[in-house]
XYZ file of C-alpha atoms in Angstrom:
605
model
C 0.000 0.000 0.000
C 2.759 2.247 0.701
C 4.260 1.969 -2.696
C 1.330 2.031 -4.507
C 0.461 5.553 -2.014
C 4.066 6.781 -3.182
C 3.517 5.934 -6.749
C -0.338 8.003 -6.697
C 1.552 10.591 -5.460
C 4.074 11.053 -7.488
C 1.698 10.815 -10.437
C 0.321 13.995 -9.554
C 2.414 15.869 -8.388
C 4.526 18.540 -10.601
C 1.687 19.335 -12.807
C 2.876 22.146 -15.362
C -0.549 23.128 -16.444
C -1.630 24.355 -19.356
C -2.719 27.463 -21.450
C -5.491 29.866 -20.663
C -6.782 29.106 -24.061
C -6.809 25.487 -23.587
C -8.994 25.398 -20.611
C -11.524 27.827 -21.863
C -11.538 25.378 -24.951
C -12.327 22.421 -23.222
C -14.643 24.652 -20.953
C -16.762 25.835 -23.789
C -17.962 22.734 -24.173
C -20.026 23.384 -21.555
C -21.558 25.977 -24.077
C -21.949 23.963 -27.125
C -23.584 21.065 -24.601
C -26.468 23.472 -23.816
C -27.254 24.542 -27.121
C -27.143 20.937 -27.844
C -29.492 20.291 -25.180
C -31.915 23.071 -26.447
C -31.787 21.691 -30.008
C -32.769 18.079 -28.570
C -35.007 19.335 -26.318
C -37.270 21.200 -28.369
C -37.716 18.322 -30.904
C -37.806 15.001 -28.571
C -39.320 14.358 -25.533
C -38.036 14.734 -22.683
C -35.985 12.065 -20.417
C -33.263 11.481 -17.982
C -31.251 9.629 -20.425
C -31.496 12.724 -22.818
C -30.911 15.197 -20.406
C -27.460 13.015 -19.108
C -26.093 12.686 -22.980
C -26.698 16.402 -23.875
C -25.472 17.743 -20.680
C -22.955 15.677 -18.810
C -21.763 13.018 -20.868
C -20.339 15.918 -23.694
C -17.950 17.247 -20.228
C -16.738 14.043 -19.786
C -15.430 13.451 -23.150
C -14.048 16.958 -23.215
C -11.535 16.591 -20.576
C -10.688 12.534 -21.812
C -10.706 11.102 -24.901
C -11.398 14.553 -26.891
C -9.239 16.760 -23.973
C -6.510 17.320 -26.841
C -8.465 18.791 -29.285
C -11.425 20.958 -27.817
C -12.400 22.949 -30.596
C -13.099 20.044 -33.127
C -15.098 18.426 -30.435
C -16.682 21.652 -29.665
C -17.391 22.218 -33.703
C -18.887 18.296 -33.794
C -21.512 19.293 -31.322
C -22.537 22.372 -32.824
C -22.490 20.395 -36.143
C -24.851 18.029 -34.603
C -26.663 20.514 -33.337
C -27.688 22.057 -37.011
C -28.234 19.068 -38.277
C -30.944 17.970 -35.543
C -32.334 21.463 -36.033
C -32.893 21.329 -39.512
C -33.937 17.423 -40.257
C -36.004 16.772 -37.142
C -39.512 19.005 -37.290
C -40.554 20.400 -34.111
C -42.550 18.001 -31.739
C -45.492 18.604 -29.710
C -43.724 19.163 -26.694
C -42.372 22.138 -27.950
C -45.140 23.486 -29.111
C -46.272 23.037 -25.790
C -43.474 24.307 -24.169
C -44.831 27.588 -22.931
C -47.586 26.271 -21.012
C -45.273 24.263 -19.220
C -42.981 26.885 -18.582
C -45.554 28.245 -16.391
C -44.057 25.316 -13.829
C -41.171 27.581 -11.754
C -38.726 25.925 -10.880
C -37.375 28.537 -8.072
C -36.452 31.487 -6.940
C -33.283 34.012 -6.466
C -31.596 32.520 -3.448
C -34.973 30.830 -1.890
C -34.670 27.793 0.388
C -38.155 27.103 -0.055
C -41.251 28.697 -1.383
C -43.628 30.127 1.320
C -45.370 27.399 2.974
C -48.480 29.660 2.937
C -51.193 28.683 -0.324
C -52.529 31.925 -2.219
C -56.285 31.921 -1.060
C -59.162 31.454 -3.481
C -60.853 34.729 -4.304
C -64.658 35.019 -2.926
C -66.971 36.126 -5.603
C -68.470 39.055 -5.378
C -71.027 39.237 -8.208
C -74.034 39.279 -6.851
C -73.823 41.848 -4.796
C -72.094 43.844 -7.280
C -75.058 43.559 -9.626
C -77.183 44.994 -6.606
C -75.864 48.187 -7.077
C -77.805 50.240 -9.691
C -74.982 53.236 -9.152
C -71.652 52.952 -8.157
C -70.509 55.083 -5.442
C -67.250 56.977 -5.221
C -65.591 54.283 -2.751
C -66.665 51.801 -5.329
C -64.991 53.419 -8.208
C -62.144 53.700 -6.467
C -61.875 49.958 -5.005
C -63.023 48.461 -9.018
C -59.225 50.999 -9.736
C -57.661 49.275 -6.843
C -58.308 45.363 -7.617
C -57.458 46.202 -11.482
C -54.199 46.899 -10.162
C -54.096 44.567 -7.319
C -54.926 41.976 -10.017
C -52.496 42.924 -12.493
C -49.661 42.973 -10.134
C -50.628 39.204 -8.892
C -47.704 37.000 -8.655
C -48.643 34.477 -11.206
C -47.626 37.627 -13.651
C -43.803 36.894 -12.520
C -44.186 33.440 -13.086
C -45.158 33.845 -16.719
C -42.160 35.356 -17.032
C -39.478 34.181 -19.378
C -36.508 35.167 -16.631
C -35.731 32.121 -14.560
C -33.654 31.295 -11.686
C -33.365 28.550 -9.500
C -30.044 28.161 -6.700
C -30.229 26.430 -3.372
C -27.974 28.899 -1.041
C -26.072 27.043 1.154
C -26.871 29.867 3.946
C -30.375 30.827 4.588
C -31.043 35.467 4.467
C -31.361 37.073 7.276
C -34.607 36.571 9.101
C -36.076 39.599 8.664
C -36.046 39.458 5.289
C -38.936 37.106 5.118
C -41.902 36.373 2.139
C -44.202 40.012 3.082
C -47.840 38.669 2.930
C -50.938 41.127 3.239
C -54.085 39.090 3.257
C -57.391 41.797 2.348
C -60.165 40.953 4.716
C -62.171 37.946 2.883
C -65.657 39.635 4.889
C -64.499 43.628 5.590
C -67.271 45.568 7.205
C -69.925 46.896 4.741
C -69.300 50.266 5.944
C -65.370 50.232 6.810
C -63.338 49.887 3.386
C -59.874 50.089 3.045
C -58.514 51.629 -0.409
C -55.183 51.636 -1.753
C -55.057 54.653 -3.993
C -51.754 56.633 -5.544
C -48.282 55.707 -5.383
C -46.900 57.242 -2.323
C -44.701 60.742 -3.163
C -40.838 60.045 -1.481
C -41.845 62.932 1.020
C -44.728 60.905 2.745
C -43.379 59.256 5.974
C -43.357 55.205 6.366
C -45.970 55.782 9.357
C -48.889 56.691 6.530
C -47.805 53.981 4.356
C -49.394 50.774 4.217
C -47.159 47.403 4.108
C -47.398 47.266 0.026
C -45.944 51.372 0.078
C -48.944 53.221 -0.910
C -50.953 54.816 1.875
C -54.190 53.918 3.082
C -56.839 55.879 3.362
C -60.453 54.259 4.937
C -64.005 55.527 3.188
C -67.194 54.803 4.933
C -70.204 54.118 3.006
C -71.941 51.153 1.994
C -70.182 48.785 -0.495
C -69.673 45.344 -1.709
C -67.080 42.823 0.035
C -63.806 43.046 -1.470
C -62.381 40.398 -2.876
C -60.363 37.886 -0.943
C -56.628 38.461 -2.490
C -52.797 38.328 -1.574
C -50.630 40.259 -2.931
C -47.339 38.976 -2.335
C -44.797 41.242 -2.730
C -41.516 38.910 -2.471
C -42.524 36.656 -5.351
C -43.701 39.427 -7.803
C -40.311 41.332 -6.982
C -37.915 38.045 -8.386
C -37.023 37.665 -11.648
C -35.692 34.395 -13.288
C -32.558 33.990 -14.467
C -31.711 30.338 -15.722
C -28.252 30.907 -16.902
C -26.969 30.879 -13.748
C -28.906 27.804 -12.854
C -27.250 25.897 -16.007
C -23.609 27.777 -14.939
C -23.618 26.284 -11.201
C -25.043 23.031 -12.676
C -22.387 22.744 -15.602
C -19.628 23.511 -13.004
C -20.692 21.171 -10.538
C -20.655 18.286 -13.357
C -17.394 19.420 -14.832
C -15.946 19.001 -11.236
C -17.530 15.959 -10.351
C -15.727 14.487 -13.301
C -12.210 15.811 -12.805
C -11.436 14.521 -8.912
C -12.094 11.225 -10.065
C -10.642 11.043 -13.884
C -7.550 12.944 -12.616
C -6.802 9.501 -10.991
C -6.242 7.624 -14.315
C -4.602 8.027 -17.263
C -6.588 8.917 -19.346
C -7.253 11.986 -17.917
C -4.356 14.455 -19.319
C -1.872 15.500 -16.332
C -1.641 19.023 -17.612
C -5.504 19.502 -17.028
C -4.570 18.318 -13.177
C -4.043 20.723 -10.347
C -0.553 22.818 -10.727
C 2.433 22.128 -8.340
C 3.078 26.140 -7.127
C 2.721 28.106 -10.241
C 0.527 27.579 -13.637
C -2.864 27.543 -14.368
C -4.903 24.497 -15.183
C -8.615 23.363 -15.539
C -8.771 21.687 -12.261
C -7.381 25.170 -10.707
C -9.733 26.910 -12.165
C -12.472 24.484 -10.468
C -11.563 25.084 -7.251
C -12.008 29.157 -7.582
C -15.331 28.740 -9.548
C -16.863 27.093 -6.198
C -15.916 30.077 -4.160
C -16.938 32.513 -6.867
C -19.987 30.656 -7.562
C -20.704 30.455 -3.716
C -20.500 34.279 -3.511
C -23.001 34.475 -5.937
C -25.404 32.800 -4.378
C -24.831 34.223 -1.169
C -25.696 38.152 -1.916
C -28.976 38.226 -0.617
C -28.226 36.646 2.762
C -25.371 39.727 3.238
C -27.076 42.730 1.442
C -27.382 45.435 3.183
C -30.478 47.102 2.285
C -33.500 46.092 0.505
C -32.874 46.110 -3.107
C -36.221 44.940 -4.291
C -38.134 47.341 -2.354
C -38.575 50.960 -3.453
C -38.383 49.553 -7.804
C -42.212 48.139 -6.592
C -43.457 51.195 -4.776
C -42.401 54.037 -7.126
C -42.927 54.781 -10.708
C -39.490 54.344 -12.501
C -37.572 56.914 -12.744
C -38.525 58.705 -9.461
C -36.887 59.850 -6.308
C -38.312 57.384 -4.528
C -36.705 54.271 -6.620
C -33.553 56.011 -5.857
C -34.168 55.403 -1.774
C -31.989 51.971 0.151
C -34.432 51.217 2.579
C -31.709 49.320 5.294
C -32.953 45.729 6.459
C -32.915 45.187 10.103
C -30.505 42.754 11.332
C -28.589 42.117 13.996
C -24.703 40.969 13.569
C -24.434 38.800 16.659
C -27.634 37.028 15.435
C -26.648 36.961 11.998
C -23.118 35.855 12.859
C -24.699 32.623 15.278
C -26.839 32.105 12.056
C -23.959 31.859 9.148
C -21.934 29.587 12.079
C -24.550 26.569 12.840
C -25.144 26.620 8.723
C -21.543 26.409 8.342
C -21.050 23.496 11.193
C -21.755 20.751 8.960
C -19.556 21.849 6.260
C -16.634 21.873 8.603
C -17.714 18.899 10.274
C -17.245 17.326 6.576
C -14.026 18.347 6.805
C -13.285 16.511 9.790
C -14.365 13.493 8.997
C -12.737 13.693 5.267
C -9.445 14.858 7.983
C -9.659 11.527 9.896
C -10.610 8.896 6.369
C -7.930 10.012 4.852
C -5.256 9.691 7.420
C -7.283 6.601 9.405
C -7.067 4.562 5.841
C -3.447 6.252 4.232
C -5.372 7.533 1.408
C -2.887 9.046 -1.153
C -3.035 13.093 -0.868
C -1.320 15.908 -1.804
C 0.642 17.312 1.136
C 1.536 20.802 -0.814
C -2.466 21.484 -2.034
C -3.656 22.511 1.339
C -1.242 21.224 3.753
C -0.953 18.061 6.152
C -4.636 18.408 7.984
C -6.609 21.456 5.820
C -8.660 20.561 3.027
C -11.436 22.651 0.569
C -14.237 21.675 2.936
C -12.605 23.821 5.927
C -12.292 26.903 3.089
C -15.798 27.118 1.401
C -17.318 26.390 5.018
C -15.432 29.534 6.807
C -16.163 32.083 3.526
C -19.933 32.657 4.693
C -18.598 33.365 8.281
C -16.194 36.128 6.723
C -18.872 37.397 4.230
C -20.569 38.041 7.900
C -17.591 39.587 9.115
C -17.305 41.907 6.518
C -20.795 43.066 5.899
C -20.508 45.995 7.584
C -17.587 47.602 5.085
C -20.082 47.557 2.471
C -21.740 50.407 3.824
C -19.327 52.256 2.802
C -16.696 50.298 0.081
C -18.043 47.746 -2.702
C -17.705 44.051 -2.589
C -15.963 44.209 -5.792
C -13.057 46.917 -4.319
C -13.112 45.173 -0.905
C -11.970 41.780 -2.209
C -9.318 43.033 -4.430
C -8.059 45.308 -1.433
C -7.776 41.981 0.500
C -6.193 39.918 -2.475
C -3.428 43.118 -2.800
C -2.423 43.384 0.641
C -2.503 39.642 0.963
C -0.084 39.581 -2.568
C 2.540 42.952 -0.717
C 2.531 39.842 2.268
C 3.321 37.308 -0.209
C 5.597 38.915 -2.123
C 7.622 41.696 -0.083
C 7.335 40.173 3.507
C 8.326 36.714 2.571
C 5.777 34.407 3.011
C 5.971 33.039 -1.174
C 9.317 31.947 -0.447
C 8.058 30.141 2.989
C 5.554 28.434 1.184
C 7.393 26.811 -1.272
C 10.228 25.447 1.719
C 10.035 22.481 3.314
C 9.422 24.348 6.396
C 6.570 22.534 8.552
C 7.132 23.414 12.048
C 3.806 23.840 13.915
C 0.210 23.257 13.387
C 0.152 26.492 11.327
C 3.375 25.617 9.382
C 1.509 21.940 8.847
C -1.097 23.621 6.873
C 0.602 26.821 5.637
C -1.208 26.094 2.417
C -4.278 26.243 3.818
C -4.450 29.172 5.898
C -1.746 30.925 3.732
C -4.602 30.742 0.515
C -7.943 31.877 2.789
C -6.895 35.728 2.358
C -7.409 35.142 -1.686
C -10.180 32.716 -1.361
C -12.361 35.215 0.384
C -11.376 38.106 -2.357
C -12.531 35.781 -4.937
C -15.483 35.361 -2.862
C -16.373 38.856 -2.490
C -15.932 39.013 -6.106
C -18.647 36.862 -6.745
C -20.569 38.604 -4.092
C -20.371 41.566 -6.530
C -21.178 40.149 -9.933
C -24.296 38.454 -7.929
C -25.457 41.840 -6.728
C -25.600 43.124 -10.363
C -27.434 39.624 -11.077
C -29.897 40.408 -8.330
C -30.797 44.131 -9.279
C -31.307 43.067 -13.061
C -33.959 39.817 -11.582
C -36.235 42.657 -10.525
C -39.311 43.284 -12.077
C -41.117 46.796 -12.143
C -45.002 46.484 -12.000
C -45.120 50.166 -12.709
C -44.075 49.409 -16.521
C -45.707 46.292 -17.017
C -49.472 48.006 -15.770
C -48.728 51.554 -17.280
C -51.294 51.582 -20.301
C -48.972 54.404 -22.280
C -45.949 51.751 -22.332
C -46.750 49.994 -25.230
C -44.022 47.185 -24.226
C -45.261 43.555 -22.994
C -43.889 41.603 -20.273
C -41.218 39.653 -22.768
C -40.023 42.635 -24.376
C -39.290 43.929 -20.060
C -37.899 41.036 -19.619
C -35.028 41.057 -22.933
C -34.447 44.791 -21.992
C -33.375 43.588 -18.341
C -31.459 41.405 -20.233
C -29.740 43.424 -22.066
C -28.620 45.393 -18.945
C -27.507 42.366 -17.826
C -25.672 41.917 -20.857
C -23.875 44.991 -20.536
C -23.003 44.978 -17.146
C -21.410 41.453 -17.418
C -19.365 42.608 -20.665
C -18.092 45.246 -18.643
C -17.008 42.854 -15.728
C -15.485 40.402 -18.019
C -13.594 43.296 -20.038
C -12.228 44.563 -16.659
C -11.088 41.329 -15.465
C -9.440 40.025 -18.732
C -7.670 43.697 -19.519
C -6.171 43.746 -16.158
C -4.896 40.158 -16.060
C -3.378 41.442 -19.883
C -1.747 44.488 -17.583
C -0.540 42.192 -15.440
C 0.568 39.480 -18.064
C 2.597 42.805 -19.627
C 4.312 43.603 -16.684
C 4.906 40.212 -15.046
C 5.059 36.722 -15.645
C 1.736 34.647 -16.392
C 3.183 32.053 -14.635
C 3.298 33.440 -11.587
C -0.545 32.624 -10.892
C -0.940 30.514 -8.171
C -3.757 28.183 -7.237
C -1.520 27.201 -4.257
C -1.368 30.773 -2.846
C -4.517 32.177 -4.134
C -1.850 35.203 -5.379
C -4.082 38.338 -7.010
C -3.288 37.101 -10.435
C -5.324 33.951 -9.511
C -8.029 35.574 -7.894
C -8.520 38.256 -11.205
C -7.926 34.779 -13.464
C -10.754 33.267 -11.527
C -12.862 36.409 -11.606
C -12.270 36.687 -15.923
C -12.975 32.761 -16.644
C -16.442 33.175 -14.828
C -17.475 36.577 -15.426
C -16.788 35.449 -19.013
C -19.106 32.022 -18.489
C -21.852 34.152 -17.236
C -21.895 36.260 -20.027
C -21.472 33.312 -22.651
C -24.733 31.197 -20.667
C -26.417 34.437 -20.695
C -26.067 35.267 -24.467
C -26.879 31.628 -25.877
C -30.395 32.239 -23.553
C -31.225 35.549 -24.840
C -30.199 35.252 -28.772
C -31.217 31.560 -28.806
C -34.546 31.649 -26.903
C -32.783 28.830 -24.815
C -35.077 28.022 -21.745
C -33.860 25.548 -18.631
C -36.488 22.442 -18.695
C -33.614 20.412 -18.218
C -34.705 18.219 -14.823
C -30.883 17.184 -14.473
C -29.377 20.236 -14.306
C -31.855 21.518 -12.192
C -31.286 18.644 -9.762
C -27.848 19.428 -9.580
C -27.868 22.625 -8.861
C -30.116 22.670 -5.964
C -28.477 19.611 -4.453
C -24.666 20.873 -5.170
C -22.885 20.009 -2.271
C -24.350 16.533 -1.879
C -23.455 15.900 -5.567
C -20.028 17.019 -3.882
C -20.055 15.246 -1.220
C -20.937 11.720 -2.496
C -18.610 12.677 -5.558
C -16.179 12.788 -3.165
C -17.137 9.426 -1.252
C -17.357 7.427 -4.242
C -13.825 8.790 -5.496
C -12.126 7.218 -2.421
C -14.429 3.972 -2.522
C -12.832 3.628 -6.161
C -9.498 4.791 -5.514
C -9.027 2.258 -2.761
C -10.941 -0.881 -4.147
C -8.621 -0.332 -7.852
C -4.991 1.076 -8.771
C -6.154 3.454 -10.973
C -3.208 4.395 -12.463
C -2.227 1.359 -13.460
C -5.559 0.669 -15.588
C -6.348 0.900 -19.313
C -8.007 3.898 -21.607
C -10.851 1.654 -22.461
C -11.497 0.440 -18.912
C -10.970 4.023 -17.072
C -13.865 5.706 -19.805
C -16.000 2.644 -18.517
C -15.541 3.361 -15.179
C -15.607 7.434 -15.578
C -19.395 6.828 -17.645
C -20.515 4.599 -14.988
C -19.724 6.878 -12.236
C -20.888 9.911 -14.117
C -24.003 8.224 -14.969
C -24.653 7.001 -11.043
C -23.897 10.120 -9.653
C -26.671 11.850 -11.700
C -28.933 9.276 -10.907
C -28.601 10.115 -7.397
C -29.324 13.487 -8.463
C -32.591 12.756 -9.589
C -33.232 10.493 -6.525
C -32.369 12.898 -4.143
């Protein structure tokens, strides 16, 4: 065992890595597997199998038996693509489509929808039909349901913007679903009216809880209807690129940390020794970055979907942060217990590995750290550092971390520490570990950043979708938000990519780091996904691609289980075979069959 534990470790260790345009060539095919998927998908119906051939069986051939030439494999698929497009007609499920589309699949950074059912309305026709003249209060209530009803929430579920994460860290409690429930039997002769939008110069005491102020009318009247308006659901937007992005990246993982194990698997697409970049690299900073995107509402600081709903755009009053109420002890208590079991992972990963002699990496995180004790101490930071934002952005906080923590690498001498031998302590045991958290957290704060632009584009403004002068319908909202999505994320790529180009002038590309989590790693991170987003994000809005895809969905809700038993099965495998030692033929067997099990498990779960 011990030679066979020398030999796995030698095998992958002194990785050189590879180009930055050979990972985003294998990574696209994560791009030309969706389009796939939409091409399939609107002309066959739907199944697991074709949802696991479209979507995660094209990543597992990119980074094995097709890893050395990506963009012919990338071409095939898009070739396939056209030609499913053009011979098959389309089926009756796609014609269909939209009616099933009505199905959401979830919400911007839910844990579950409310557990409270929408009421059914109490007709009110008969005494409607009483009343031979309508009276002032009643022309005024038949203004108020029109609106009421046209700002229901089953409007935002029409709509074509989609999202659906699981975040690993519930918000803040008071930022719970905001119900008010009109009176199913009101006293005939005690009506209360919601009338104009509330001017900013009106206090919050002579608002009501939707923001326009109440005013009460006595005189006889019909009962009102029995309605909800809920204001949470009708202020999300959908957004299922980043759905498909999470999902995609999940799968792509999944994949590596157990085909990195065989031969087949190219050692240059395998985690670098100290300096180089890599696919597998790159996976490990897309978690964080994708787990600061999905945190952003739990940390906000004020309300961003609040004042968009009560004001007519373009007001003072949409320019108003209304602060949420929260209190940092609590919140801080919170973040911990939802972090204990991710640490606790990390334990019991600590004491498998060295109970069994497991063959590890000593210079990836160091003798007893590992990625569970990272991503399970970022939310507690995020917490930390919530307060800054009051007063510096996400996006200029975490590269003012990842600078200071480079001046420390590189003028005060802990680079050179890191790479010696040097292992005296429990700290110098794990320098890797601890040494990397400092860049780890900038990279998540980055992705705290590009999720708050993601958030502010998901809302929806009621004002433009019920103003009768807009001639603009719901769709035609929706691909304008898009298109400020668009933008924004063009601009966060450009900035990313020009200043790693800066940097790449100046210095040495090689001097990214996944080991140190150095600045140039953190804005290489921060370009690959900002430029993922906007790719997903394109293909849905020039395409007309829609998530229906079950799989992916599955996935991405139930990430860090995937993660988890990805992880369990790879040392089950690792220690029942010598992987290295086996055959191309029999590792893609073994890579398909665990590929294909995991998902399963996915849809179980």
């Amino acid at each position: 065992m011990s030679d066979y534990k020398s030999a796995k470790e030698a095998f992958v260790s002194d990785n050189p890595g590879s180009s930055i345009y050979t990972i985003i060539a294998i990574s696209s095919t994560a791009w030309t597997s969706y389009v796939l998927y939409a091409t399939v998908n609107n002309r066959f119906r739907s199944s697991f199998l074709l949802d696991y051939l479209t979507s995660a069986f094209p990543l597992l051939l990119s980074i094995t038996l097709f890893a050395t030439s990506p963009i012919i494999y990338n071409l095939s698929i898009l070739l396939i693509s056209v030609i499913i497009y053009i011979t098959s007609p389309k089926s009756r499920r796609q014609r269909s489509r939209n009616d099933k589309d009505d199905k959401s699949k979830g919400s911007w950074l839910e844990e579950s929808d409310s557990d409270e059912e929408i009421a059914e309305s109490t007709s009110t026709n008969n005494s409607t039909n009483n009343t031979p003249i309508k009276l002032p209060s009643q022309i005024i209530q038949n203004q108020n349901s029109a609106l009421t009803s046209s700002y229901s929430p089953n409007s935002l579920l029409d709509s074509p913007i989609r999202l659906s994460v699981e975040d690993p860290f519930s918000p803040i409690e008071g930022n719970k679903l905001n119900k008010r429930k009109l009176s199913p039997q009101p006293s005939p002769n005690n009506i209360t009216v919601n009338i104009l939008p509330t001017p900013p110069s009106l206090n919050a005491e002579s608002l009501s809880s939707t923001g326009y102020p109440s005013s009460r009318i006595n005189s006889p009247s019909p009962s009102l209807d029995n309605t909800y308006i809920d204001d949470e659901k009708d202020k999300k937007g959908r957004l299922p690129f980043l759905s498909v992005y999470r999902a995609h990246m999940m799968i792509m993982t999944v994949h590596c940390i157990l085909a990195v194990d065989f031969k087949i698997f190219p050692r240059w697409l395998g985690k670098c020794e100290n300096y180089g970049t890599s696919l597998m690299d790159v996976g490990v900073g897309s978690f964080v970055f994708s787990l600061g995107l999905i945190s952003i509402k739990s940390l906000t600081l004020v309300d961003l979907t609040s004042n968009i709903n009560k004001y007519p755009p373009n007001s003072p009053g949409t320019q108003r942060k209304i602060p949420i109420k929260s209190n940092f002890l609590k919140d801080l208590i919170k973040v911990i217990k939802k972090s204990t079991p991710t640490l606790i992972l990390g334990f019991i990963r600590l004491l498998m590995v060295k109970g069994i002699e497991y063959p590890e990496h000593i210079t990836e995180y160091g003798y007893h750290w590992n990625f569970f004790f990272t991503i399970g101490l970022l939310p507690i930071f995020g917490i930390l550092l919530r307060p800054l934002r009051k007063w510096i952005r996400w996006s200029i906080l975490g590269i003012g971390i990842s600078l200071v923590h480079q001046i420390i690498l590189s003028k005060f001498g802990l680079e050179n520490y890191l790479i010696s031998n040097s292992r005296n302590g429990l700290i110098g045991l794990n320098k890797e570990g601890i040494s990397s958290l400092p860049g780890y957290i900038s990279i998540y704060l980055l992705g705290l950043s590009t999720g708050e632009h993601i958030l502010k584009s998901s809302i929806m403004n009621p004002f433009i979708l019920n103003n009768k002068n807009i001639n603009e319908t719901k769709e035609e909202y929706f691909k304008k938000q898009k298109i400020k999505l668009i933008l924004e994320l063009f601009s966060y790529t450009l900035t990313w990519w020009s200043i790693l180009g800066i940097y790449y002038l100046f210095f040495h590309l090689n001097k990214i780091s996944r080991r140190f989590a150095n600045t140039p790693y953190v804005l290489f991170i921060s370009s690959y996904n900002s430029l993922f987003l906007l790719g997903y994000l394109i293909l849905e809005y020039f395409f007309d691609l829609k998530n229906n895809n079950n799989l992916l969905e599955l996935i991405n809700k139930n990430g860090l289980i995937i993660f988890l038993l990805s992880n369990l099965f790879t040392g089950l495998i690792n220690l029942i075979l010598n992987s290295i030692y086996i055959n191309n033929f029999f590792s893609i067997l073994i890579l398909i069959s665990y590929s294909f099990i995991i998902c399963i498990i996915a849809k179980i779960i």
